[in-house]
CSV table of C-alpha atoms and ligand atoms in Angstrom, one decimal:
chain,number,residue,atom,x,y,z
A,938,MET,CA,80.7,-178.7,-286.4
A,939,LYS,CA,83.3,-178.7,-289.1
A,940,VAL,CA,85.2,-175.3,-289.9
A,941,LEU,CA,85.2,-174.8,-293.6
A,942,HIS,CA,88.3,-174.1,-295.3
A,943,GLY,CA,90.0,-173.8,-298.8
A,944,ARG,CA,87.5,-174.8,-301.6
A,945,LYS,CA,84.2,-175.2,-299.4
A,946,ARG,CA,84.9,-171.8,-297.7
A,947,LYS,CA,85.6,-170.1,-300.9
A,948,ALA,CA,82.1,-171.4,-302.1
A,949,VAL,CA,80.3,-170.0,-299.0
A,950,ILE,CA,82.0,-166.5,-299.6
A,951,ASP,CA,81.5,-166.3,-303.2
A,952,TYR,CA,77.8,-167.3,-303.2
A,953,LEU,CA,76.9,-164.5,-300.7
A,954,ASN,CA,79.1,-162.1,-302.6
A,955,SER,CA,77.7,-162.7,-305.8
A,956,LEU,CA,74.2,-163.3,-304.5
A,957,PHE,CA,73.6,-160.0,-302.4
A,958,GLY,CA,77.1,-158.0,-303.3
A,959,ILE,CA,78.4,-158.4,-299.6
A,960,PRO,CA,82.1,-157.3,-299.9
A,961,VAL,CA,84.7,-160.4,-299.9
A,962,GLU,CA,86.7,-158.4,-297.4
A,963,GLU,CA,83.8,-158.4,-294.9
A,964,LEU,CA,83.0,-162.2,-295.7
A,965,GLU,CA,86.7,-162.9,-295.1
A,966,LYS,CA,86.5,-161.5,-291.6
A,967,TYR,CA,84.6,-164.5,-290.4
A,968,VAL,CA,84.6,-168.1,-289.6
A,969,TYR,CA,82.3,-170.6,-291.4
A,970,LEU,CA,81.2,-173.9,-290.2
A,971,ALA,CA,79.1,-176.7,-291.4
A,972,SER,CA,76.7,-179.1,-289.3
A,973,GLY,CA,73.7,-181.0,-290.4
A,974,GLU,CA,71.8,-179.0,-293.2
A,975,LYS,CA,73.2,-175.7,-292.0
A,976,ILE,CA,76.2,-173.4,-292.7
A,977,TRP,CA,77.2,-171.4,-289.6
A,978,ILE,CA,79.1,-168.2,-288.9
A,979,THR,CA,81.3,-167.3,-286.3
A,980,GLY,CA,84.3,-164.6,-285.6
A,981,LYS,CA,87.9,-165.5,-285.5
A,982,ILE,CA,88.7,-166.7,-281.9
A,983,GLU,CA,92.4,-166.9,-280.9
A,984,LYS,CA,92.0,-168.3,-277.4
A,985,VAL,CA,90.3,-171.7,-278.2
A,986,ASP,CA,90.0,-174.2,-280.9
A,987,ILE,CA,86.3,-174.3,-281.4
A,988,GLN,CA,86.2,-178.0,-282.9
A,989,ARG,CA,87.7,-179.0,-279.5
A,990,LEU,CA,84.9,-177.7,-277.3
A,991,GLU,CA,82.5,-180.3,-279.1
A,992,ALA,CA,79.7,-177.8,-278.9
A,993,GLU,CA,76.4,-178.7,-280.4
A,994,THR,CA,76.2,-175.4,-282.5
A,995,VAL,CA,78.6,-172.6,-282.8
A,996,GLY,CA,77.5,-169.2,-284.1
A,997,LEU,CA,74.5,-168.3,-286.4
A,998,GLY,CA,73.2,-170.3,-289.0
A,999,ILE,CA,73.4,-168.2,-292.0
A,1000,LEU,CA,72.7,-170.7,-295.0
A,1001,ARG,CA,71.0,-174.0,-295.7
A,1002,ARG,CA,72.5,-176.6,-297.9
A,1003,ALA,CA,70.3,-176.8,-300.9
A,1004,ASN,CA,72.3,-177.1,-304.0
A,1005,PRO,CA,74.3,-175.3,-303.4
A,1006,PHE,CA,72.9,-173.1,-300.6
A,1007,LYS,CA,69.6,-171.4,-299.4
A,1008,PRO,CA,70.0,-168.0,-297.5
A,1009,THR,CA,68.5,-167.6,-294.1
A,1010,THR,CA,66.6,-164.7,-292.5
A,1011,ALA,CA,68.9,-164.6,-289.6
A,1012,GLY,CA,71.8,-164.7,-292.2
A,1013,VAL,CA,70.8,-161.6,-294.5
A,1014,GLN,CA,70.0,-159.8,-291.2
A,1015,PHE,CA,73.3,-160.2,-290.1
A,1016,PHE,CA,74.8,-158.7,-293.2
A,1017,ALA,CA,72.2,-156.3,-293.4
A,1018,LYS,CA,74.4,-153.1,-294.0
A,1019,PHE,CA,76.3,-154.6,-296.7
A,1020,ILE,CA,73.5,-156.3,-298.7
A,1021,LYS,CA,73.4,-154.3,-302.0
A,1022,LYS,CA,71.9,-156.9,-304.5
A,1023,SER,CA,68.7,-158.9,-304.6
A,1024,VAL,CA,66.6,-156.7,-302.8
A,1025,VAL,CA,63.0,-156.1,-302.9
A,1026,ASP,CA,61.5,-152.7,-301.3
A,1027,VAL,CA,58.4,-153.6,-299.7
A,1028,ASN,CA,55.5,-151.0,-299.0
A,1029,ASP,CA,53.1,-151.1,-296.0
A,1030,GLU,CA,50.7,-153.3,-297.5
A,1031,GLU,CA,53.4,-156.1,-298.5
A,1032,LEU,CA,55.1,-155.8,-295.2
A,1033,GLU,CA,51.9,-156.6,-293.1
A,1034,ARG,CA,51.4,-159.5,-295.7
A,1035,LEU,CA,55.0,-160.8,-295.1
A,1036,LEU,CA,54.6,-160.5,-291.2
A,1037,LYS,CA,51.3,-162.7,-291.4
A,1038,GLY,CA,53.1,-165.1,-293.2
A,1039,PHE,CA,51.8,-164.7,-296.8
A,1040,ASP,CA,53.8,-164.3,-300.3
A,1041,ILE,CA,53.5,-161.4,-302.1
A,1042,PRO,CA,53.1,-160.7,-305.7
A,1043,ASN,CA,56.4,-160.2,-307.7
A,1044,ARG,CA,55.7,-156.8,-309.2
A,1045,PHE,CA,59.9,-156.2,-309.0
A,1046,GLY,CA,60.4,-158.3,-312.1
A,1047,ALA,CA,62.9,-160.5,-309.4
A,1048,SER,CA,64.2,-164.2,-309.8
A,1049,GLY,CA,65.9,-166.5,-307.3
A,1050,TYR,CA,66.2,-165.6,-303.9
A,1051,VAL,CA,65.7,-161.9,-302.6
A,1052,VAL,CA,65.7,-160.0,-299.3
A,1053,PHE,CA,62.6,-158.2,-298.4
A,1054,ARG,CA,63.7,-154.5,-297.2
A,1055,TYR,CA,61.3,-151.9,-295.5
A,1056,ARG,CA,62.4,-148.6,-295.2
A,1057,GLY,CA,66.0,-149.4,-294.6
A,1058,ASP,CA,65.0,-152.6,-292.3
A,1059,ILE,CA,65.9,-156.0,-293.6
A,1060,ILE,CA,62.7,-158.2,-293.0
A,1061,GLY,CA,63.6,-161.4,-294.4
A,1062,VAL,CA,64.3,-163.7,-297.4
A,1063,GLY,CA,62.2,-164.8,-300.1
A,1064,ARG,CA,62.3,-166.8,-303.6
A,1065,ALA,CA,61.1,-165.1,-306.5
A,1066,SER,CA,59.0,-167.2,-309.3
A,1067,VAL,CA,57.3,-165.2,-312.3
A,1068,GLU,CA,54.2,-164.5,-310.5
A,1069,LYS,CA,55.1,-164.2,-306.7
A,1070,ILE,CA,57.6,-164.0,-304.4
A,1071,LYS,CA,57.4,-166.9,-301.5
A,1072,ASN,CA,58.0,-165.8,-298.3
A,1073,MET,CA,60.8,-167.6,-296.5
A,1074,ILE,CA,60.6,-165.8,-293.0
A,1075,PRO,CA,60.5,-168.3,-290.1
A,1076,LYS,CA,56.9,-169.1,-288.8
A,1077,SER,CA,58.2,-168.0,-285.2
A,1078,ARG,CA,59.1,-164.5,-286.6
A,1079,ARG,CA,55.6,-163.5,-288.3
A,1080,ILE,CA,53.9,-162.2,-285.8
A,1081,PRO,CA,51.1,-159.6,-286.5
A,1082,LEU,CA,52.1,-156.2,-286.4
A,1083,GLY,CA,50.1,-154.2,-283.6
A,1084,LYS,CA,47.3,-152.0,-284.7
A,1085,GLU,CA,48.6,-148.4,-283.6
B,1294,MET,CA,48.5,-165.7,-249.8
B,1295,PHE,CA,52.1,-166.2,-248.8
B,1296,PRO,CA,52.9,-169.5,-247.0
B,1297,GLU,CA,53.5,-168.9,-243.2
B,1298,LYS,CA,57.0,-170.5,-243.4
B,1299,PHE,CA,57.9,-168.3,-246.0
B,1300,VAL,CA,56.6,-164.9,-244.3
B,1301,GLU,CA,58.2,-166.1,-241.0
B,1302,ARG,CA,61.8,-166.6,-242.8
B,1303,TYR,CA,61.6,-162.9,-244.0
B,1304,ARG,CA,60.4,-161.5,-240.5
B,1305,LYS,CA,63.9,-162.5,-239.3
B,1306,ILE,CA,65.6,-160.7,-241.9
B,1307,LEU,CA,63.6,-157.8,-242.7
B,1308,GLY,CA,61.3,-157.2,-239.3
B,1309,ASP,CA,59.0,-154.4,-239.8
B,1310,GLU,CA,59.9,-154.1,-243.4
B,1311,THR,CA,58.1,-157.3,-244.0
B,1312,GLU,CA,54.9,-155.9,-245.2
B,1313,LYS,CA,56.3,-153.6,-247.6
B,1314,PHE,CA,58.3,-156.5,-249.2
B,1315,LEU,CA,55.5,-158.7,-249.4
B,1316,GLU,CA,53.0,-155.8,-250.9
B,1317,TYR,CA,55.9,-155.4,-253.2
B,1318,MET,CA,56.3,-159.3,-254.1
B,1319,SER,CA,52.5,-159.2,-254.8
B,1320,LYS,CA,52.7,-156.6,-257.5
B,1321,PRO,CA,52.9,-157.3,-261.1
B,1322,LEU,CA,56.4,-156.5,-262.4
B,1323,LYS,CA,57.3,-153.4,-264.3
B,1324,LYS,CA,57.9,-154.0,-268.1
B,1325,SER,CA,61.5,-153.6,-269.4
B,1326,ILE,CA,63.3,-154.0,-272.5
B,1327,ARG,CA,66.9,-154.0,-273.6
B,1328,VAL,CA,68.3,-152.3,-276.9
B,1329,ASN,CA,70.1,-155.1,-278.9
B,1330,THR,CA,73.2,-152.9,-279.7
B,1331,LEU,CA,74.3,-155.6,-282.2
B,1332,LYS,CA,71.5,-154.7,-284.5
B,1333,ILE,CA,70.7,-150.8,-283.8
B,1334,ASP,CA,72.2,-147.9,-282.0
B,1335,VAL,CA,70.2,-147.1,-278.5
B,1336,SER,CA,69.4,-143.4,-279.4
B,1337,GLU,CA,68.0,-144.6,-283.1
B,1338,CYS,CA,65.8,-147.3,-281.4
B,1339,LEU,CA,64.5,-144.8,-279.0
B,1340,ARG,CA,63.7,-142.5,-281.6
B,1341,ARG,CA,61.5,-145.3,-283.5
B,1342,LEU,CA,59.8,-146.3,-280.4
B,1343,GLU,CA,59.0,-143.0,-279.4
B,1344,GLU,CA,57.4,-142.5,-282.9
B,1345,ARG,CA,55.2,-145.3,-282.0
B,1346,GLY,CA,54.1,-143.7,-279.0
B,1347,ILE,CA,55.9,-145.9,-276.4
B,1348,LEU,CA,57.0,-143.9,-273.5
B,1349,LEU,CA,60.7,-145.2,-272.0
B,1350,GLU,CA,62.4,-144.5,-268.8
B,1351,LYS,CA,66.2,-145.6,-268.6
B,1352,ILE,CA,67.3,-148.0,-265.9
B,1353,PRO,CA,69.8,-146.6,-264.1
B,1354,TRP,CA,72.4,-149.5,-264.0
B,1355,THR,CA,72.5,-149.7,-267.9
B,1356,GLU,CA,72.9,-147.9,-271.1
B,1357,SER,CA,70.7,-149.9,-273.1
B,1358,GLY,CA,67.9,-150.9,-270.8
B,1359,PHE,CA,64.6,-149.0,-270.3
B,1360,TRP,CA,61.3,-149.5,-268.5
B,1361,VAL,CA,58.3,-149.3,-270.9
B,1362,ARG,CA,56.0,-146.7,-269.7
B,1363,GLN,CA,53.1,-147.0,-271.9
B,1364,LYS,CA,51.1,-149.2,-274.2
B,1365,GLU,CA,52.7,-152.3,-272.6
B,1366,GLY,CA,50.7,-154.9,-274.3
B,1367,LEU,CA,51.9,-153.6,-277.6
B,1368,ILE,CA,55.9,-153.5,-277.6
B,1369,GLY,CA,55.9,-157.3,-278.7
B,1370,TYR,CA,54.1,-156.7,-281.7
B,1371,THR,CA,56.3,-153.7,-283.0
B,1372,LEU,CA,58.8,-154.2,-286.0
B,1373,GLU,CA,61.5,-153.3,-283.7
B,1374,HIS,CA,60.6,-156.6,-281.5
B,1375,ILE,CA,60.2,-158.7,-284.4
B,1376,LEU,CA,63.3,-157.8,-285.9
B,1377,GLY,CA,65.3,-158.5,-282.9
B,1378,TYR,CA,66.2,-154.7,-282.3
B,1379,ILE,CA,64.7,-155.1,-278.6
B,1380,TYR,CA,64.5,-157.9,-276.1
B,1381,VAL,CA,62.0,-157.9,-273.4
B,1382,GLN,CA,64.1,-158.4,-270.1
B,1383,GLU,CA,63.5,-157.7,-266.7
B,1384,ALA,CA,65.5,-154.9,-265.2
B,1385,ALA,CA,67.1,-156.9,-262.2
B,1386,SER,CA,68.1,-159.7,-264.5
B,1387,MET,CA,70.3,-157.4,-266.3
B,1388,ILE,CA,72.6,-156.8,-263.5
B,1389,PRO,CA,74.6,-160.0,-263.2
B,1390,PRO,CA,75.9,-159.7,-266.9
B,1391,ILE,CA,76.8,-156.2,-266.0
B,1392,VAL,CA,78.8,-157.1,-262.7
B,1393,LEU,CA,80.6,-160.0,-264.4
B,1394,ALA,CA,81.5,-157.4,-267.2
B,1395,PRO,CA,83.0,-159.7,-270.0
B,1396,ARG,CA,85.2,-158.1,-272.5
B,1397,GLU,CA,85.6,-158.3,-276.2
B,1398,ASP,CA,87.5,-161.4,-277.2
B,1399,GLU,CA,87.1,-163.2,-273.9
B,1400,LEU,CA,86.1,-166.7,-273.4
B,1401,ILE,CA,83.1,-167.0,-271.2
B,1402,LEU,CA,81.1,-170.1,-269.8
B,1403,ASP,CA,77.4,-169.2,-269.3
B,1404,MET,CA,76.7,-172.4,-267.0
B,1405,ALA,CA,73.1,-172.3,-266.7
B,1406,ALA,CA,72.1,-170.2,-269.8
B,1407,ALA,CA,68.7,-171.1,-271.2
B,1408,PRO,CA,66.5,-169.1,-272.4
B,1409,GLY,CA,69.6,-166.8,-272.9
B,1410,SER,CA,68.4,-163.3,-271.9
B,1411,LYS,CA,71.9,-163.0,-270.1
B,1412,THR,CA,73.9,-164.8,-272.9
B,1413,GLY,CA,72.4,-162.3,-275.3
B,1414,GLN,CA,73.3,-159.5,-273.2
B,1415,MET,CA,76.9,-160.5,-272.6
B,1416,ALA,CA,77.3,-161.3,-276.6
B,1417,GLU,CA,76.2,-157.5,-276.8
B,1418,MET,CA,78.8,-156.5,-274.2
B,1419,MET,CA,81.3,-158.3,-276.0
B,1420,ASN,CA,80.4,-156.7,-279.4
B,1421,ASN,CA,80.0,-160.3,-280.9
B,1422,THR,CA,83.4,-161.1,-280.3
B,1423,GLY,CA,85.3,-163.8,-278.6
B,1424,LEU,CA,83.2,-166.9,-277.4
B,1425,ILE,CA,80.5,-167.8,-275.1
B,1426,LEU,CA,79.9,-171.3,-274.2
B,1427,ALA,CA,76.0,-171.4,-273.3
B,1428,ASN,CA,75.3,-174.5,-271.4
B,1429,ASP,CA,71.8,-175.9,-269.9
B,1430,VAL,CA,70.6,-179.0,-269.3
B,1431,SER,CA,67.0,-178.8,-270.6
B,1432,VAL,CA,66.6,-179.6,-273.9
B,1433,LYS,CA,63.3,-177.4,-274.3
B,1434,ARG,CA,64.9,-174.6,-272.9
B,1435,ILE,CA,68.1,-174.8,-275.1
B,1436,LYS,CA,65.3,-174.3,-278.1
B,1437,SER,CA,64.2,-171.2,-277.0
B,1438,LEU,CA,68.0,-170.1,-276.1
B,1439,ARG,CA,68.9,-170.7,-279.8
B,1440,PHE,CA,65.9,-169.0,-281.1
B,1441,ASN,CA,66.6,-166.0,-279.0
B,1442,MET,CA,70.2,-165.8,-279.9
B,1443,GLU,CA,69.3,-166.1,-283.9
B,1444,LYS,CA,66.8,-163.4,-283.3
B,1445,LEU,CA,69.2,-161.0,-281.8
B,1446,GLY,CA,72.0,-162.0,-284.4
B,1447,VAL,CA,74.5,-163.4,-282.0
B,1448,ILE,CA,77.4,-165.1,-283.9
B,1449,ASN,CA,79.7,-165.6,-280.6
B,1450,VAL,CA,77.8,-168.1,-278.6
B,1451,ALA,CA,78.5,-171.9,-278.9
B,1452,VAL,CA,75.7,-174.2,-277.3
B,1453,ILE,CA,76.3,-177.3,-275.4
B,1454,MET,CA,73.8,-179.3,-273.3
B,1455,ARG,CA,75.2,-181.0,-270.4
B,1456,ASP,CA,74.9,-181.4,-266.5
B,1457,GLY,CA,76.8,-178.1,-265.4
B,1458,ARG,CA,78.0,-180.0,-262.0
B,1459,PHE,CA,80.2,-182.0,-264.1
B,1460,LEU,CA,81.7,-179.4,-266.7
B,1461,TRP,CA,84.7,-178.8,-264.8
B,1462,LYS,CA,85.8,-182.2,-265.8
B,1463,LYS,CA,85.9,-181.3,-269.5
B,1464,TYR,CA,86.8,-177.6,-269.2
B,1465,PRO,CA,89.1,-177.1,-266.1
B,1466,GLY,CA,90.5,-173.9,-265.6
B,1467,VAL,CA,89.7,-172.9,-269.2
B,1468,PHE,CA,87.6,-169.6,-269.0
B,1469,ASP,CA,88.3,-165.9,-268.3
B,1470,ARG,CA,84.9,-165.7,-266.6
B,1471,VAL,CA,82.0,-167.9,-265.8
B,1472,LEU,CA,78.3,-166.8,-265.0
B,1473,LEU,CA,76.4,-169.2,-263.1
B,1474,ASP,CA,72.8,-167.8,-263.1
B,1475,ALA,CA,71.7,-170.8,-260.8
B,1476,PRO,CA,68.3,-172.7,-260.9
B,1477,CYS,CA,66.7,-171.8,-257.9
B,1478,SER,CA,63.3,-171.5,-255.9
B,1479,SER,CA,62.6,-168.5,-257.8
B,1480,GLU,CA,60.9,-166.5,-255.0
B,1481,GLY,CA,61.9,-163.5,-257.0
B,1482,SER,CA,59.7,-164.5,-260.0
B,1483,ILE,CA,56.6,-164.8,-257.7
B,1484,ARG,CA,55.8,-161.1,-259.3
B,1485,LYS,CA,55.7,-162.9,-262.7
B,1486,ASP,CA,54.4,-166.2,-262.0
B,1487,TRP,CA,52.3,-167.0,-258.6
B,1488,GLY,CA,52.6,-170.8,-259.5
B,1489,VAL,CA,55.9,-170.4,-257.9
B,1490,LEU,CA,54.5,-169.8,-254.7
B,1491,ASN,CA,52.7,-172.8,-254.6
B,1492,ARG,CA,55.7,-174.8,-255.6
B,1493,TRP,CA,57.8,-173.2,-252.9
B,1494,SER,CA,58.8,-175.1,-249.6
B,1495,PRO,CA,61.7,-175.4,-247.3
B,1496,ARG,CA,62.3,-178.7,-248.6
B,1497,LEU,CA,62.8,-177.1,-252.0
B,1498,VAL,CA,64.8,-174.7,-250.9
B,1499,LYS,CA,67.4,-177.1,-249.1
B,1500,ARG,CA,67.2,-179.3,-252.7
B,1501,MET,CA,68.2,-176.3,-254.7
B,1502,SER,CA,71.0,-175.4,-252.1
B,1503,ARG,CA,72.6,-178.4,-252.8
B,1504,LEU,CA,72.4,-178.5,-256.3
B,1505,GLN,CA,73.9,-174.9,-256.4
B,1506,ILE,CA,76.6,-175.8,-254.2
B,1507,SER,CA,77.8,-178.4,-256.8
B,1508,LEU,CA,77.0,-176.2,-259.8
B,1509,LEU,CA,79.1,-173.5,-257.7
B,1510,ASP,CA,82.1,-175.6,-257.3
B,1511,SER,CA,82.0,-176.7,-260.8
B,1512,ALA,CA,82.0,-173.1,-262.0
B,1513,VAL,CA,85.2,-172.1,-259.9
B,1514,ARG,CA,87.0,-175.2,-261.3
B,1515,CYS,CA,86.2,-174.0,-264.6
B,1516,VAL,CA,87.4,-170.3,-264.4
B,1517,LYS,CA,91.2,-169.9,-265.0
B,1518,HIS,CA,93.3,-168.6,-262.2
B,1519,GLY,CA,92.9,-164.6,-262.3
B,1520,GLY,CA,89.5,-165.3,-263.5
B,1521,GLU,CA,86.1,-164.1,-262.0
B,1522,ILE,CA,82.8,-165.8,-261.3
B,1523,VAL,CA,79.3,-164.4,-261.1
B,1524,TYR,CA,77.0,-166.3,-259.1
B,1525,SER,CA,73.4,-165.1,-259.2
B,1526,THR,CA,69.9,-166.3,-258.3
B,1527,CYS,CA,66.3,-164.8,-258.4
B,1528,THR,CA,65.9,-166.0,-254.9
B,1529,LEU,CA,66.3,-164.2,-251.4
B,1530,ALA,CA,66.8,-167.2,-249.7
B,1531,PRO,CA,69.9,-167.4,-247.6
B,1532,GLU,CA,70.3,-171.0,-247.9
B,1533,GLU,CA,70.4,-170.8,-251.8
B,1534,ASN,CA,72.9,-167.6,-251.6
B,1535,GLU,CA,75.3,-166.5,-249.2
B,1536,MET,CA,75.3,-170.1,-247.7
B,1537,VAL,CA,76.2,-171.6,-251.2
B,1538,VAL,CA,79.0,-169.1,-251.7
B,1539,ASP,CA,80.2,-169.5,-248.1
B,1540,THR,CA,80.4,-173.2,-248.3
B,1541,VAL,CA,82.4,-173.2,-251.5
B,1542,LEU,CA,84.6,-170.3,-250.5
B,1543,ARG,CA,85.6,-172.4,-247.8
B,1544,ARG,CA,86.5,-175.1,-250.2
B,1545,HIS,CA,88.7,-173.2,-252.3
B,1546,ARG,CA,91.7,-171.2,-250.9
B,1547,ASP,CA,92.4,-169.5,-254.2
B,1548,LEU,CA,88.9,-167.8,-253.9
B,1549,ARG,CA,87.8,-164.7,-252.6
B,1550,ILE,CA,84.9,-162.4,-252.9
B,1551,GLU,CA,85.0,-159.0,-254.7
B,1552,LYS,CA,82.7,-156.0,-253.7
B,1553,ILE,CA,79.7,-155.0,-256.2
B,1554,LYS,CA,79.2,-151.6,-257.1
B,1555,ILE,CA,76.4,-150.8,-259.0
B,1556,PRO,CA,74.1,-147.8,-259.3
B,1557,ALA,CA,71.1,-149.5,-257.9
B,1558,VAL,CA,69.5,-149.9,-254.4
B,1559,THR,CA,71.3,-153.0,-253.0
B,1560,ARG,CA,71.7,-154.2,-249.4
B,1561,PRO,CA,74.9,-156.2,-248.3
B,1562,GLY,CA,74.7,-160.1,-248.0
B,1563,LEU,CA,74.0,-161.4,-244.7
B,1564,ILE,CA,76.8,-162.6,-242.6
B,1565,LYS,CA,74.6,-164.8,-240.4
B,1566,TRP,CA,71.5,-167.1,-240.7
B,1567,GLU,CA,69.8,-168.8,-238.2
B,1568,LYS,CA,72.7,-170.9,-236.5
B,1569,ARG,CA,75.3,-170.2,-239.1
B,1570,GLU,CA,77.6,-167.4,-239.2
B,1571,PHE,CA,79.2,-167.0,-243.0
B,1572,ASP,CA,82.5,-165.5,-243.8
B,1573,PRO,CA,82.6,-161.6,-243.0
B,1574,SER,CA,83.4,-161.2,-246.8
B,1575,LEU,CA,79.7,-162.0,-247.6
B,1576,GLU,CA,78.8,-158.5,-246.8
B,1577,ASP,CA,80.2,-157.6,-250.4
B,1578,THR,CA,77.9,-159.6,-252.1
B,1579,VAL,CA,74.5,-158.0,-253.0
B,1580,ARG,CA,70.6,-158.7,-252.3
B,1581,ILE,CA,68.4,-156.9,-254.7
B,1582,TYR,CA,64.9,-156.4,-252.7
B,1583,PRO,CA,61.8,-155.8,-254.7
B,1584,GLN,CA,60.8,-152.9,-252.8
B,1585,ASP,CA,64.1,-150.9,-253.4
B,1586,ASN,CA,63.9,-150.3,-257.0
B,1587,ASP,CA,60.5,-152.0,-257.9
B,1588,THR,CA,62.1,-155.0,-259.9
B,1589,GLN,CA,62.3,-158.8,-259.3
B,1590,ALA,CA,64.4,-159.8,-256.5
B,1591,PHE,CA,67.9,-160.9,-257.0
B,1592,PHE,CA,71.1,-161.9,-255.2
B,1593,VAL,CA,74.5,-161.6,-256.9
B,1594,ALA,CA,78.1,-162.3,-255.9
B,1595,LYS,CA,81.3,-162.0,-257.6
B,1596,LEU,CA,84.2,-164.3,-257.0
B,1597,VAL,CA,87.6,-163.9,-257.9
B,1598,ARG,CA,89.8,-167.1,-258.3
B,1599,GLU,CA,93.3,-166.3,-257.7
C,1820,SAM,C1,67.4,-169.3,-263.6
C,1820,SAM,S1,67.5,-170.2,-265.0
C,1820,SAM,C2,68.7,-169.3,-266.1
C,1820,SAM,C3,68.1,-168.2,-266.8
C,1820,SAM,C4,69.1,-167.8,-267.9
C,1820,SAM,N1,70.5,-167.3,-267.3
C,1820,SAM,C5,68.7,-166.5,-268.5
C,1820,SAM,O1,69.1,-165.3,-268.2
C,1820,SAM,O2,68.0,-166.4,-269.5
C,1820,SAM,C6,68.3,-171.6,-264.5
C,1820,SAM,C7,68.6,-172.6,-265.6
C,1820,SAM,O3,69.4,-173.8,-265.2
C,1820,SAM,C8,69.1,-174.7,-265.9
C,1820,SAM,N2,69.7,-175.9,-264.9
C,1820,SAM,C9,69.1,-176.8,-264.1
C,1820,SAM,N3,69.9,-177.7,-263.3
C,1820,SAM,C10,71.1,-177.6,-264.2
C,1820,SAM,C11,72.2,-178.3,-264.2
C,1820,SAM,N4,72.6,-179.3,-263.4
C,1820,SAM,N5,73.1,-177.8,-265.0
C,1820,SAM,C12,72.9,-177.1,-266.0
C,1820,SAM,N6,71.8,-176.3,-266.2
C,1820,SAM,C13,70.8,-176.4,-265.0
C,1820,SAM,C14,67.7,-174.9,-265.8
C,1820,SAM,O4,67.1,-175.6,-267.0
C,1820,SAM,C15,67.4,-173.1,-266.1
C,1820,SAM,O5,67.4,-173.0,-267.3
């Protein structure tokens, strides 16, 4: 795991700020690390040099590397309170489709990466094309909702 | 149903109460959840679950833990569960982190962490600050640990995969607190998994005991002076509990047992088992019997390295 500094750190912060409108002051509070195909987030820790712990992973995977990045569901949920942009508000039917693993029609005119929101809850990420929004919520989190 | 040797051993500790103990050991466990305070307020979460018709009863030893009184099968399918606002965790298993009481900005070692129920609970207690180094030897179980941390939105956990017995070589005197929720013969989990009983044998208890002694010894060396260690198991076998703590206590002059106070019905640790007498301070450790709080069985000891 490598802690990102300077330009690389700024690239992560700028990306999250411009895509979701998360304030830079908020993003500046954290440490970002790179390992494998992911960018990870953790808090600023004074007691220990995290690189010296030789851990396999540190913190939460918030982005995947993909020219430049691809947001993760865990990442957008972590910043849930601060997300202002690229949000689509889904209805009951769309929520059910998403949780079952299906894509939904793009009735929002959205483009690029978006966050699915349902009554204020951040459900996960998707990628919009002209016709549909591709469901990027991890399979392990697409449990069907119980019939009440 | 229970192996004869198993019953015989508990008769020595519990006498006439053994039948009641066995009766509780054969009942299914009550389902319980913890609200993930990293993602939602307890009151807001309760309101949402109640709206879904799920009745909850507060667990006395924690502000964020609840027994689920209704619609048991459904809780896993609620949006609250899918989004990681709640986590299903057995009520007694919430006790070791509460006893360890990790604080914000501290450096914690969770020596046998997977699948991370207690790691997540500690991350919440620390409000996602400081760092928990979560270790386990099992690749498969580490995978579920990672999954659980991700779902809970935990950022203060670093994952390593090593044999806990040797961790002290790499991290001597480093941590403010260490949790050793040790691998054990899992007697306490019989209520969850009857298979445990088929695998149970006095030989398994002895084998686990040796491993636990090495792990606890390593845990003690990993904590800094002035730091604290919690040793817990989900078994009530004295060889895996008091005897482990007593053995390690004798090896380290700077180690002492601290009394545990918790709003649950607990019984003092044993100071004698078969032919062996333990240090009298073992009385300050706690045994959690299934019949006392209608939970899983647990043993918890708190140690201070001076
Ligand atoms: C009781 S479970 C831990 C449960 C966990 N603390 C929780 O709350 O979710 C014990 C764990 O010890 C691990 N283990 C067994 N031997 C070990 C060793 N030598 N070093 C580290 N971990 C070990 C097992 O893989 C198992 O995951």
